[in-house]
PDB file of C-alpha atoms in Angstrom:
ATOM      1  CA  MET A  19       0.000   0.000   0.000  1.00 45.00           C
ATOM      2  CA  GLU A  20       1.555   3.288  -1.083  1.00 46.00           C
ATOM      3  CA  LYS A  21       0.946   6.465   0.789  1.00 50.00           C
ATOM      4  CA  THR A  22      -0.783   8.991  -1.474  1.00 50.00           C
ATOM      5  CA  GLU A  23       0.377  12.560  -1.033  1.00 53.00           C
ATOM      6  CA  GLY A  24      -2.220  15.299  -0.881  1.00 52.00           C
ATOM      7  CA  ARG A  25      -5.048  13.095   0.362  1.00 62.00           C
ATOM      8  CA  LEU A  26      -6.609  13.426   3.764  1.00 64.00           C
ATOM      9  CA  PHE A  27      -7.092   9.659   3.984  1.00 70.00           C
ATOM     10  CA  GLN A  28      -6.855   6.497   1.894  1.00 80.00           C
ATOM     11  CA  LEU A  29     -10.225   4.799   1.506  1.00 84.00           C
ATOM     12  CA  ASP A  30      -8.858   1.278   1.029  1.00 85.00           C
ATOM     13  CA  ALA A  31      -6.737   1.588   4.174  1.00 84.00           C
ATOM     14  CA  VAL A  32      -9.666   2.981   6.172  1.00 88.00           C
ATOM     15  CA  LEU A  33     -11.971   0.156   5.106  1.00 89.00           C
ATOM     16  CA  ALA A  34      -9.330  -2.468   5.835  1.00 89.00           C
ATOM     17  CA  LEU A  35      -8.774  -1.110   9.356  1.00 89.00           C
ATOM     18  CA  ALA A  36     -12.531  -0.791   9.906  1.00 92.00           C
ATOM     19  CA  GLY A  37     -13.130  -4.396   8.861  1.00 92.00           C
ATOM     20  CA  ARG A  38     -10.349  -5.637  11.111  1.00 90.00           C
ATOM     21  CA  GLY A  39     -11.695  -3.596  14.005  1.00 90.00           C
ATOM     22  CA  PHE A  40     -15.265  -4.834  13.506  1.00 91.00           C
ATOM     23  CA  ARG A  41     -14.136  -8.460  13.416  1.00 90.00           C
ATOM     24  CA  GLY A  42     -11.927  -7.858  16.430  1.00 88.00           C
ATOM     25  CA  TYR A  43     -14.929  -6.942  18.577  1.00 88.00           C
ATOM     26  CA  PHE A  44     -16.538 -10.329  18.038  1.00 87.00           C
ATOM     27  CA  GLU A  45     -13.353 -12.351  18.254  1.00 86.00           C
ATOM     28  CA  SER A  46     -13.178 -11.563  21.971  1.00 81.00           C
ATOM     29  CA  PRO A  47     -15.860 -11.844  24.673  1.00 85.00           C
ATOM     30  CA  THR A  48     -15.811  -8.102  25.357  1.00 80.00           C
ATOM     31  CA  ALA A  49     -18.440  -7.110  22.799  1.00 82.00           C
ATOM     32  CA  TYR A  50     -20.714 -10.007  23.759  1.00 87.00           C
ATOM     33  CA  VAL A  51     -20.600  -9.103  27.460  1.00 88.00           C
ATOM     34  CA  VAL A  52     -21.138  -5.380  26.835  1.00 87.00           C
ATOM     35  CA  LEU A  53     -24.001  -5.953  24.411  1.00 88.00           C
ATOM     36  CA  PHE A  54     -25.624  -8.533  26.710  1.00 90.00           C
ATOM     37  CA  VAL A  55     -25.702  -6.028  29.579  1.00 89.00           C
ATOM     38  CA  PHE A  56     -26.895  -3.299  27.194  1.00 89.00           C
ATOM     39  CA  TYR A  57     -29.816  -5.361  25.899  1.00 88.00           C
ATOM     40  CA  LEU A  58     -30.669  -6.609  29.377  1.00 89.00           C
ATOM     41  CA  LEU A  59     -30.996  -3.086  30.767  1.00 87.00           C
ATOM     42  CA  SER A  60     -32.688  -1.703  27.647  1.00 85.00           C
ATOM     43  CA  GLY A  61     -35.183  -4.559  27.802  1.00 82.00           C
ATOM     44  CA  TYR A  62     -36.025  -3.555  31.350  1.00 81.00           C
ATOM     45  CA  LEU A  63     -36.504   0.081  30.299  1.00 78.00           C
ATOM     46  CA  PHE A  64     -38.782  -1.121  27.507  1.00 77.00           C
ATOM     47  CA  THR A  65     -41.014  -3.369  29.609  1.00 76.00           C
ATOM     48  CA  VAL A  66     -41.551  -0.989  32.557  1.00 73.00           C
ATOM     49  CA  PRO A  67     -43.764   1.554  30.711  1.00 67.00           C
ATOM     50  CA  LEU A  68     -45.428  -1.262  28.753  1.00 67.00           C
ATOM     51  CA  PHE A  69     -46.660  -3.268  31.725  1.00 67.00           C
ATOM     52  CA  PHE A  70     -46.915  -0.628  34.433  1.00 65.00           C
ATOM     53  CA  VAL A  71     -48.097   2.421  32.475  1.00 61.00           C
ATOM     54  CA  ASN A  72     -49.674   0.671  29.461  1.00 62.00           C
ATOM     55  CA  GLN A  73     -47.696   2.960  27.158  1.00 60.00           C
ATOM     56  CA  ALA A  74     -47.162   1.492  23.678  1.00 57.00           C
ATOM     57  CA  SER A  75     -44.064   3.520  22.830  1.00 61.00           C
ATOM     58  CA  ILE A  76     -40.290   3.350  22.954  1.00 68.00           C
ATOM     59  CA  LYS A  77     -40.068   7.026  23.904  1.00 67.00           C
ATOM     60  CA  GLY A  78     -38.602   5.889  27.225  1.00 64.00           C
ATOM     61  CA  PHE A  79     -35.503   4.812  25.275  1.00 64.00           C
ATOM     62  CA  ALA A  80     -34.818   8.437  24.388  1.00 71.00           C
ATOM     63  CA  ASP A  81     -35.025   9.361  28.065  1.00 76.00           C
ATOM     64  CA  TYR A  82     -32.873   6.649  29.632  1.00 81.00           C
ATOM     65  CA  LEU A  83     -30.787   4.872  26.985  1.00 86.00           C
ATOM     66  CA  PRO A  84     -28.456   7.869  26.478  1.00 89.00           C
ATOM     67  CA  LEU A  85     -27.195   7.190  29.981  1.00 89.00           C
ATOM     68  CA  LEU A  86     -26.539   3.557  29.025  1.00 89.00           C
ATOM     69  CA  LEU A  87     -24.659   4.775  25.965  1.00 92.00           C
ATOM     70  CA  CYS A  88     -22.407   6.742  28.332  1.00 93.00           C
ATOM     71  CA  PHE A  89     -21.167   3.326  29.469  1.00 92.00           C
ATOM     72  CA  LEU A  90     -21.522   1.351  26.225  1.00 92.00           C
ATOM     73  CA  ALA A  91     -19.489   3.650  23.955  1.00 94.00           C
ATOM     74  CA  PRO A  92     -16.521   4.029  26.358  1.00 94.00           C
ATOM     75  CA  ALA A  93     -16.516   0.267  26.982  1.00 93.00           C
ATOM     76  CA  LEU A  94     -16.270  -0.428  23.243  1.00 93.00           C
ATOM     77  CA  THR A  95     -13.695   2.275  22.482  1.00 94.00           C
ATOM     78  CA  MET A  96     -11.419   2.357  25.536  1.00 92.00           C
ATOM     79  CA  GLY A  97      -8.924  -0.095  24.054  1.00 88.00           C
ATOM     80  CA  LEU A  98      -8.954   1.050  20.424  1.00 89.00           C
ATOM     81  CA  LEU A  99      -5.856   3.224  20.809  1.00 90.00           C
ATOM     82  CA  ALA A 100      -4.883   2.782  24.468  1.00 89.00           C
ATOM     83  CA  GLU A 101      -4.063  -0.886  23.929  1.00 84.00           C
ATOM     84  CA  GLU A 102      -2.098  -0.072  20.771  1.00 81.00           C
ATOM     85  CA  LEU A 103      -0.092   2.529  22.691  1.00 82.00           C
ATOM     86  CA  LYS A 104       0.481   0.221  25.651  1.00 83.00           C
ATOM     87  CA  SER A 105       1.637  -2.765  23.606  1.00 78.00           C
ATOM     88  CA  GLY A 106       3.755  -0.676  21.260  1.00 72.00           C
ATOM     89  CA  THR A 107       1.850  -1.777  18.169  1.00 70.00           C
ATOM     90  CA  PHE A 108       0.898   1.830  17.419  1.00 68.00           C
ATOM     91  CA  GLU A 109       4.540   2.621  16.720  1.00 66.00           C
ATOM     92  CA  THR A 110       4.572  -0.278  14.263  1.00 68.00           C
ATOM     93  CA  LEU A 111       1.303   0.932  12.730  1.00 68.00           C
ATOM     94  CA  ALA A 112       2.755   4.425  12.422  1.00 65.00           C
ATOM     95  CA  THR A 113       5.618   3.103  10.272  1.00 68.00           C
ATOM     96  CA  PHE A 114       3.148   1.866   7.653  1.00 70.00           C
ATOM     97  CA  PRO A 115       2.209   4.187   4.772  1.00 69.00           C
ATOM     98  CA  LEU A 116      -0.862   5.385   6.664  1.00 76.00           C
ATOM     99  CA  GLU A 117      -2.131   8.856   7.411  1.00 80.00           C
ATOM    100  CA  ASP A 118      -3.344   9.649  10.920  1.00 85.00           C
ATOM    101  CA  TRP A 119      -6.825  10.062   9.448  1.00 89.00           C
ATOM    102  CA  ASP A 120      -6.589   6.522   8.048  1.00 89.00           C
ATOM    103  CA  ILE A 121      -6.019   5.130  11.530  1.00 89.00           C
ATOM    104  CA  VAL A 122      -8.645   7.273  13.240  1.00 92.00           C
ATOM    105  CA  LEU A 123     -11.365   6.757  10.641  1.00 94.00           C
ATOM    106  CA  GLY A 124     -10.620   3.037  10.438  1.00 93.00           C
ATOM    107  CA  LYS A 125     -10.900   2.625  14.193  1.00 93.00           C
ATOM    108  CA  PHE A 126     -14.023   4.793  14.341  1.00 96.00           C
ATOM    109  CA  LEU A 127     -15.837   3.031  11.499  1.00 96.00           C
ATOM    110  CA  GLY A 128     -15.115  -0.338  13.099  1.00 94.00           C
ATOM    111  CA  PHE A 129     -16.843   0.948  16.235  1.00 95.00           C
ATOM    112  CA  ALA A 130     -19.623   2.563  14.175  1.00 96.00           C
ATOM    113  CA  ALA A 131     -20.454  -0.772  12.521  1.00 95.00           C
ATOM    114  CA  THR A 132     -20.617  -2.480  15.919  1.00 93.00           C
ATOM    115  CA  HIS A 133     -22.759   0.323  17.299  1.00 94.00           C
ATOM    116  CA  ALA A 134     -25.082   0.053  14.287  1.00 94.00           C
ATOM    117  CA  VAL A 135     -25.557  -3.636  15.117  1.00 92.00           C
ATOM    118  CA  SER A 136     -26.398  -2.762  18.736  1.00 91.00           C
ATOM    119  CA  VAL A 137     -28.985  -0.145  17.722  1.00 91.00           C
ATOM    120  CA  ALA A 138     -30.453  -2.411  15.040  1.00 91.00           C
ATOM    121  CA  GLY A 139     -30.976  -5.016  17.759  1.00 89.00           C
ATOM    122  CA  LEU A 140     -33.184  -2.551  19.621  1.00 87.00           C
ATOM    123  CA  ALA A 141     -35.670  -2.730  16.722  1.00 85.00           C
ATOM    124  CA  VAL A 142     -36.754  -6.092  18.146  1.00 85.00           C
ATOM    125  CA  TYR A 143     -38.657  -4.262  20.890  1.00 81.00           C
ATOM    126  CA  PRO A 144     -40.960  -2.144  18.676  1.00 79.00           C
ATOM    127  CA  LEU A 145     -41.443  -5.104  16.329  1.00 81.00           C
ATOM    128  CA  ALA A 146     -42.571  -7.234  19.261  1.00 77.00           C
ATOM    129  CA  LEU A 147     -44.734  -4.399  20.495  1.00 74.00           C
ATOM    130  CA  SER A 148     -46.445  -4.071  17.105  1.00 73.00           C
ATOM    131  CA  PHE A 149     -47.890  -7.578  17.574  1.00 73.00           C
ATOM    132  CA  LEU A 150     -49.230  -6.690  21.018  1.00 69.00           C
ATOM    133  CA  VAL A 151     -50.860  -3.350  20.199  1.00 64.00           C
ATOM    134  CA  ALA A 152     -54.375  -3.298  18.786  1.00 59.00           C
ATOM    135  CA  PRO A 153     -54.560  -1.810  15.254  1.00 55.00           C
ATOM    136  CA  PRO A 154     -56.570   1.325  16.228  1.00 44.00           C
ATOM    137  CA  ALA A 155     -53.952   2.290  18.789  1.00 52.00           C
ATOM    138  CA  GLY A 156     -51.083   1.347  16.523  1.00 58.00           C
ATOM    139  CA  LEU A 157     -47.423   2.079  17.002  1.00 64.00           C
ATOM    140  CA  ASP A 158     -45.967   5.403  15.930  1.00 70.00           C
ATOM    141  CA  TRP A 159     -43.298   4.193  13.496  1.00 73.00           C
ATOM    142  CA  GLY A 160     -42.178   7.764  12.792  1.00 77.00           C
ATOM    143  CA  GLU A 161     -41.418   8.232  16.468  1.00 79.00           C
ATOM    144  CA  THR A 162     -39.836   4.777  16.660  1.00 81.00           C
ATOM    145  CA  GLY A 163     -37.526   5.446  13.724  1.00 85.00           C
ATOM    146  CA  GLY A 164     -36.659   8.861  15.144  1.00 87.00           C
ATOM    147  CA  VAL A 165     -35.723   7.375  18.518  1.00 87.00           C
ATOM    148  CA  LEU A 166     -33.478   4.740  16.940  1.00 89.00           C
ATOM    149  CA  LEU A 167     -31.836   7.343  14.681  1.00 92.00           C
ATOM    150  CA  ALA A 168     -31.252   9.636  17.659  1.00 91.00           C
ATOM    151  CA  LEU A 169     -29.647   6.822  19.636  1.00 92.00           C
ATOM    152  CA  PHE A 170     -27.475   5.864  16.667  1.00 94.00           C
ATOM    153  CA  LEU A 171     -26.203   9.418  16.149  1.00 95.00           C
ATOM    154  CA  LEU A 172     -25.650  10.017  19.860  1.00 95.00           C
ATOM    155  CA  GLY A 173     -23.749   6.733  20.116  1.00 95.00           C
ATOM    156  CA  LEU A 174     -21.527   7.780  17.201  1.00 96.00           C
ATOM    157  CA  MET A 175     -20.679  11.041  18.945  1.00 96.00           C
ATOM    158  CA  PHE A 176     -19.997   9.212  22.213  1.00 97.00           C
ATOM    159  CA  GLY A 177     -17.837   6.739  20.276  1.00 96.00           C
ATOM    160  CA  ALA A 178     -15.799   9.589  18.778  1.00 97.00           C
ATOM    161  CA  ALA A 179     -15.351  11.000  22.295  1.00 96.00           C
ATOM    162  CA  GLY A 180     -14.305   7.545  23.500  1.00 96.00           C
ATOM    163  CA  LEU A 181     -11.761   7.216  20.702  1.00 96.00           C
ATOM    164  CA  PHE A 182     -10.274  10.585  21.662  1.00 96.00           C
ATOM    165  CA  ALA A 183     -10.094   9.499  25.308  1.00 96.00           C
ATOM    166  CA  SER A 184      -8.387   6.277  24.230  1.00 94.00           C
ATOM    167  CA  SER A 185      -5.655   8.330  22.544  1.00 92.00           C
ATOM    168  CA  LEU A 186      -4.846  10.182  25.759  1.00 93.00           C
ATOM    169  CA  SER A 187      -3.565   7.284  27.858  1.00 89.00           C
ATOM    170  CA  LYS A 188      -2.032   3.829  27.657  1.00 89.00           C
ATOM    171  CA  SER A 189      -4.436   2.675  30.383  1.00 92.00           C
ATOM    172  CA  GLN A 190      -7.819   1.379  29.252  1.00 93.00           C
ATOM    173  CA  ILE A 191      -9.287   2.177  32.679  1.00 94.00           C
ATOM    174  CA  VAL A 192      -8.185   5.804  32.443  1.00 95.00           C
ATOM    175  CA  ALA A 193      -9.527   5.927  28.880  1.00 94.00           C
ATOM    176  CA  PHE A 194     -12.883   4.506  30.012  1.00 95.00           C
ATOM    177  CA  VAL A 195     -13.262   6.972  32.899  1.00 96.00           C
ATOM    178  CA  THR A 196     -12.250   9.927  30.716  1.00 96.00           C
ATOM    179  CA  ALA A 197     -14.649   8.879  27.963  1.00 96.00           C
ATOM    180  CA  PHE A 198     -17.473   8.364  30.456  1.00 96.00           C
ATOM    181  CA  LEU A 199     -16.969  11.843  31.903  1.00 96.00           C
ATOM    182  CA  LEU A 200     -17.006  13.397  28.419  1.00 95.00           C
ATOM    183  CA  CYS A 201     -20.139  11.498  27.424  1.00 94.00           C
ATOM    184  CA  PHE A 202     -21.900  12.188  30.708  1.00 93.00           C
ATOM    185  CA  ALA A 203     -21.128  15.913  30.379  1.00 91.00           C
ATOM    186  CA  ILE A 204     -22.757  15.945  26.930  1.00 91.00           C
ATOM    187  CA  PHE A 205     -25.698  13.968  28.333  1.00 88.00           C
ATOM    188  CA  ALA A 206     -26.167  16.145  31.423  1.00 86.00           C
ATOM    189  CA  ILE A 207     -25.411  19.676  30.244  1.00 86.00           C
ATOM    190  CA  GLY A 208     -28.660  20.044  28.338  1.00 78.00           C
ATOM    191  CA  LYS A 209     -30.602  19.276  31.508  1.00 79.00           C
ATOM    192  CA  LEU A 210     -29.089  22.388  33.143  1.00 77.00           C
ATOM    193  CA  ALA A 211     -30.545  24.757  30.540  1.00 70.00           C
ATOM    194  CA  GLN A 212     -33.714  25.332  32.569  1.00 72.00           C
ATOM    195  CA  PHE A 213     -31.663  26.698  35.461  1.00 72.00           C
ATOM    196  CA  ALA A 214     -29.662  29.170  33.362  1.00 69.00           C
ATOM    197  CA  PRO A 215     -30.690  32.694  32.240  1.00 72.00           C
ATOM    198  CA  VAL A 216     -32.736  32.782  29.050  1.00 67.00           C
ATOM    199  CA  MET A 217     -29.968  33.634  26.567  1.00 72.00           C
ATOM    200  CA  MET A 218     -27.398  31.423  28.218  1.00 77.00           C
ATOM    201  CA  GLY A 219     -30.016  28.715  28.585  1.00 71.00           C
ATOM    202  CA  ARG A 220     -30.464  28.558  24.811  1.00 77.00           C
ATOM    203  CA  VAL A 221     -26.736  28.150  24.309  1.00 79.00           C
ATOM    204  CA  VAL A 222     -26.527  25.448  26.972  1.00 79.00           C
ATOM    205  CA  GLU A 223     -29.559  23.698  25.495  1.00 77.00           C
ATOM    206  CA  PHE A 224     -27.934  23.667  22.035  1.00 80.00           C
ATOM    207  CA  ILE A 225     -24.633  22.309  23.370  1.00 84.00           C
ATOM    208  CA  GLY A 226     -26.358  19.495  25.229  1.00 83.00           C
ATOM    209  CA  ALA A 227     -27.782  16.510  23.384  1.00 85.00           C
ATOM    210  CA  ASP A 228     -31.237  16.566  24.995  1.00 82.00           C
ATOM    211  CA  ALA A 229     -32.943  19.078  22.692  1.00 83.00           C
ATOM    212  CA  HIS A 230     -31.578  17.405  19.564  1.00 87.00           C
ATOM    213  CA  MET A 231     -32.577  13.966  20.823  1.00 86.00           C
ATOM    214  CA  ASP A 232     -36.088  15.164  21.636  1.00 84.00           C
ATOM    215  CA  THR A 233     -36.636  16.586  18.151  1.00 86.00           C
ATOM    216  CA  LEU A 234     -35.494  13.404  16.428  1.00 86.00           C
ATOM    217  CA  ALA A 235     -37.497  11.268  18.870  1.00 82.00           C
ATOM    218  CA  LYS A 236     -40.644  13.003  17.604  1.00 81.00           C
ATOM    219  CA  GLY A 237     -39.874  11.750  14.108  1.00 80.00           C
ATOM    220  CA  VAL A 238     -38.792  15.219  12.925  1.00 84.00           C
ATOM    221  CA  ILE A 239     -35.548  15.257  10.919  1.00 85.00           C
ATOM    222  CA  ASP A 240     -34.048  18.731  11.329  1.00 86.00           C
ATOM    223  CA  THR A 241     -30.793  19.553   9.555  1.00 90.00           C
ATOM    224  CA  ARG A 242     -29.690  21.542  12.611  1.00 90.00           C
ATOM    225  CA  ASP A 243     -29.797  18.392  14.714  1.00 91.00           C
ATOM    226  CA  LEU A 244     -27.915  16.392  12.093  1.00 93.00           C
ATOM    227  CA  LEU A 245     -25.319  19.167  11.884  1.00 94.00           C
ATOM    228  CA  TYR A 246     -24.971  19.123  15.681  1.00 94.00           C
ATOM    229  CA  PHE A 247     -24.081  15.440  15.765  1.00 95.00           C
ATOM    230  CA  ALA A 248     -21.871  15.671  12.665  1.00 96.00           C
ATOM    231  CA  THR A 249     -19.964  18.577  14.203  1.00 95.00           C
ATOM    232  CA  GLY A 250     -19.495  16.734  17.499  1.00 95.00           C
ATOM    233  CA  ILE A 251     -18.262  13.581  15.758  1.00 96.00           C
ATOM    234  CA  PHE A 252     -15.854  15.467  13.514  1.00 96.00           C
ATOM    235  CA  GLY A 253     -14.594  17.585  16.422  1.00 96.00           C
ATOM    236  CA  PHE A 254     -13.602  14.585  18.536  1.00 96.00           C
ATOM    237  CA  LEU A 255     -12.086  12.774  15.551  1.00 96.00           C
ATOM    238  CA  TYR A 256     -10.049  15.873  14.699  1.00 96.00           C
ATOM    239  CA  LEU A 257      -8.765  16.094  18.275  1.00 96.00           C
ATOM    240  CA  THR A 258      -7.788  12.425  18.084  1.00 95.00           C
ATOM    241  CA  VAL A 259      -5.863  12.986  14.859  1.00 93.00           C
ATOM    242  CA  GLN A 260      -4.017  15.925  16.427  1.00 92.00           C
ATOM    243  CA  ARG A 261      -3.161  13.783  19.439  1.00 91.00           C
ATOM    244  CA  LEU A 262      -1.751  11.006  17.251  1.00 86.00           C
ATOM    245  CA  ALA A 263       0.160  13.504  15.118  1.00 82.00           C
ATOM    246  CA  GLY A 264       1.847  14.777  18.281  1.00 76.00           C
ATOM    247  CA  ARG A 265       2.997  11.256  19.114  1.00 64.00           C
ATOM    248  CA  ARG A 266       4.836  10.920  15.817  1.00 59.00           C
ATOM    249  CA  PHE A 267       7.354  13.599  16.821  1.00 54.00           C
TER     250      PHE A 267
END
């Protein structure tokens, strides 16, 4: 593989790293354990409103699953770079004709594919619910699709934050804690908007994920919300690239 000058990244290298990363998740028990706990807790959050409130909706996912993602994303990303740095394999990887963006995008897309699988698995709940709900009541598929899309995008941003945290330390534990704090800050800051002055409250509300999640969870696709998540993902990936570039010197 020859390094191509003038390109931000090499697509074939990115896809190769992404494929290796995706396979790597399921070649170890880590992904299975993390996803088992994730589905176990999400199943509980799904059944509580169904049987205790008689609410035929997965809106509760949008309220509580972001907190689970604060654990899921760091758990899946903590070793992506930290383990490479600890074992010394990053130095070997850095000698290959790869750009820093190749490495970062490859690692991120491997996570993104795994995260897509985890969110796709959540579709089992509304599908099961559709067989239990009487036709007149129905299930709001627009809302359902919006909730799943919101969780997917939020998980991608948390994954990008986790990848950045993984580049900061050789310890996976430190990477996990750092990533959790970053994700929890994004999760919690929007909830503080109501306590801030009006103008500042709007800024805080926009920075936090809550308002953007709520809009998507209603089945409304707003370009401002998509831009918010895209900006957050790119920002963390850019910081990761800068961190790796600093390690080359």
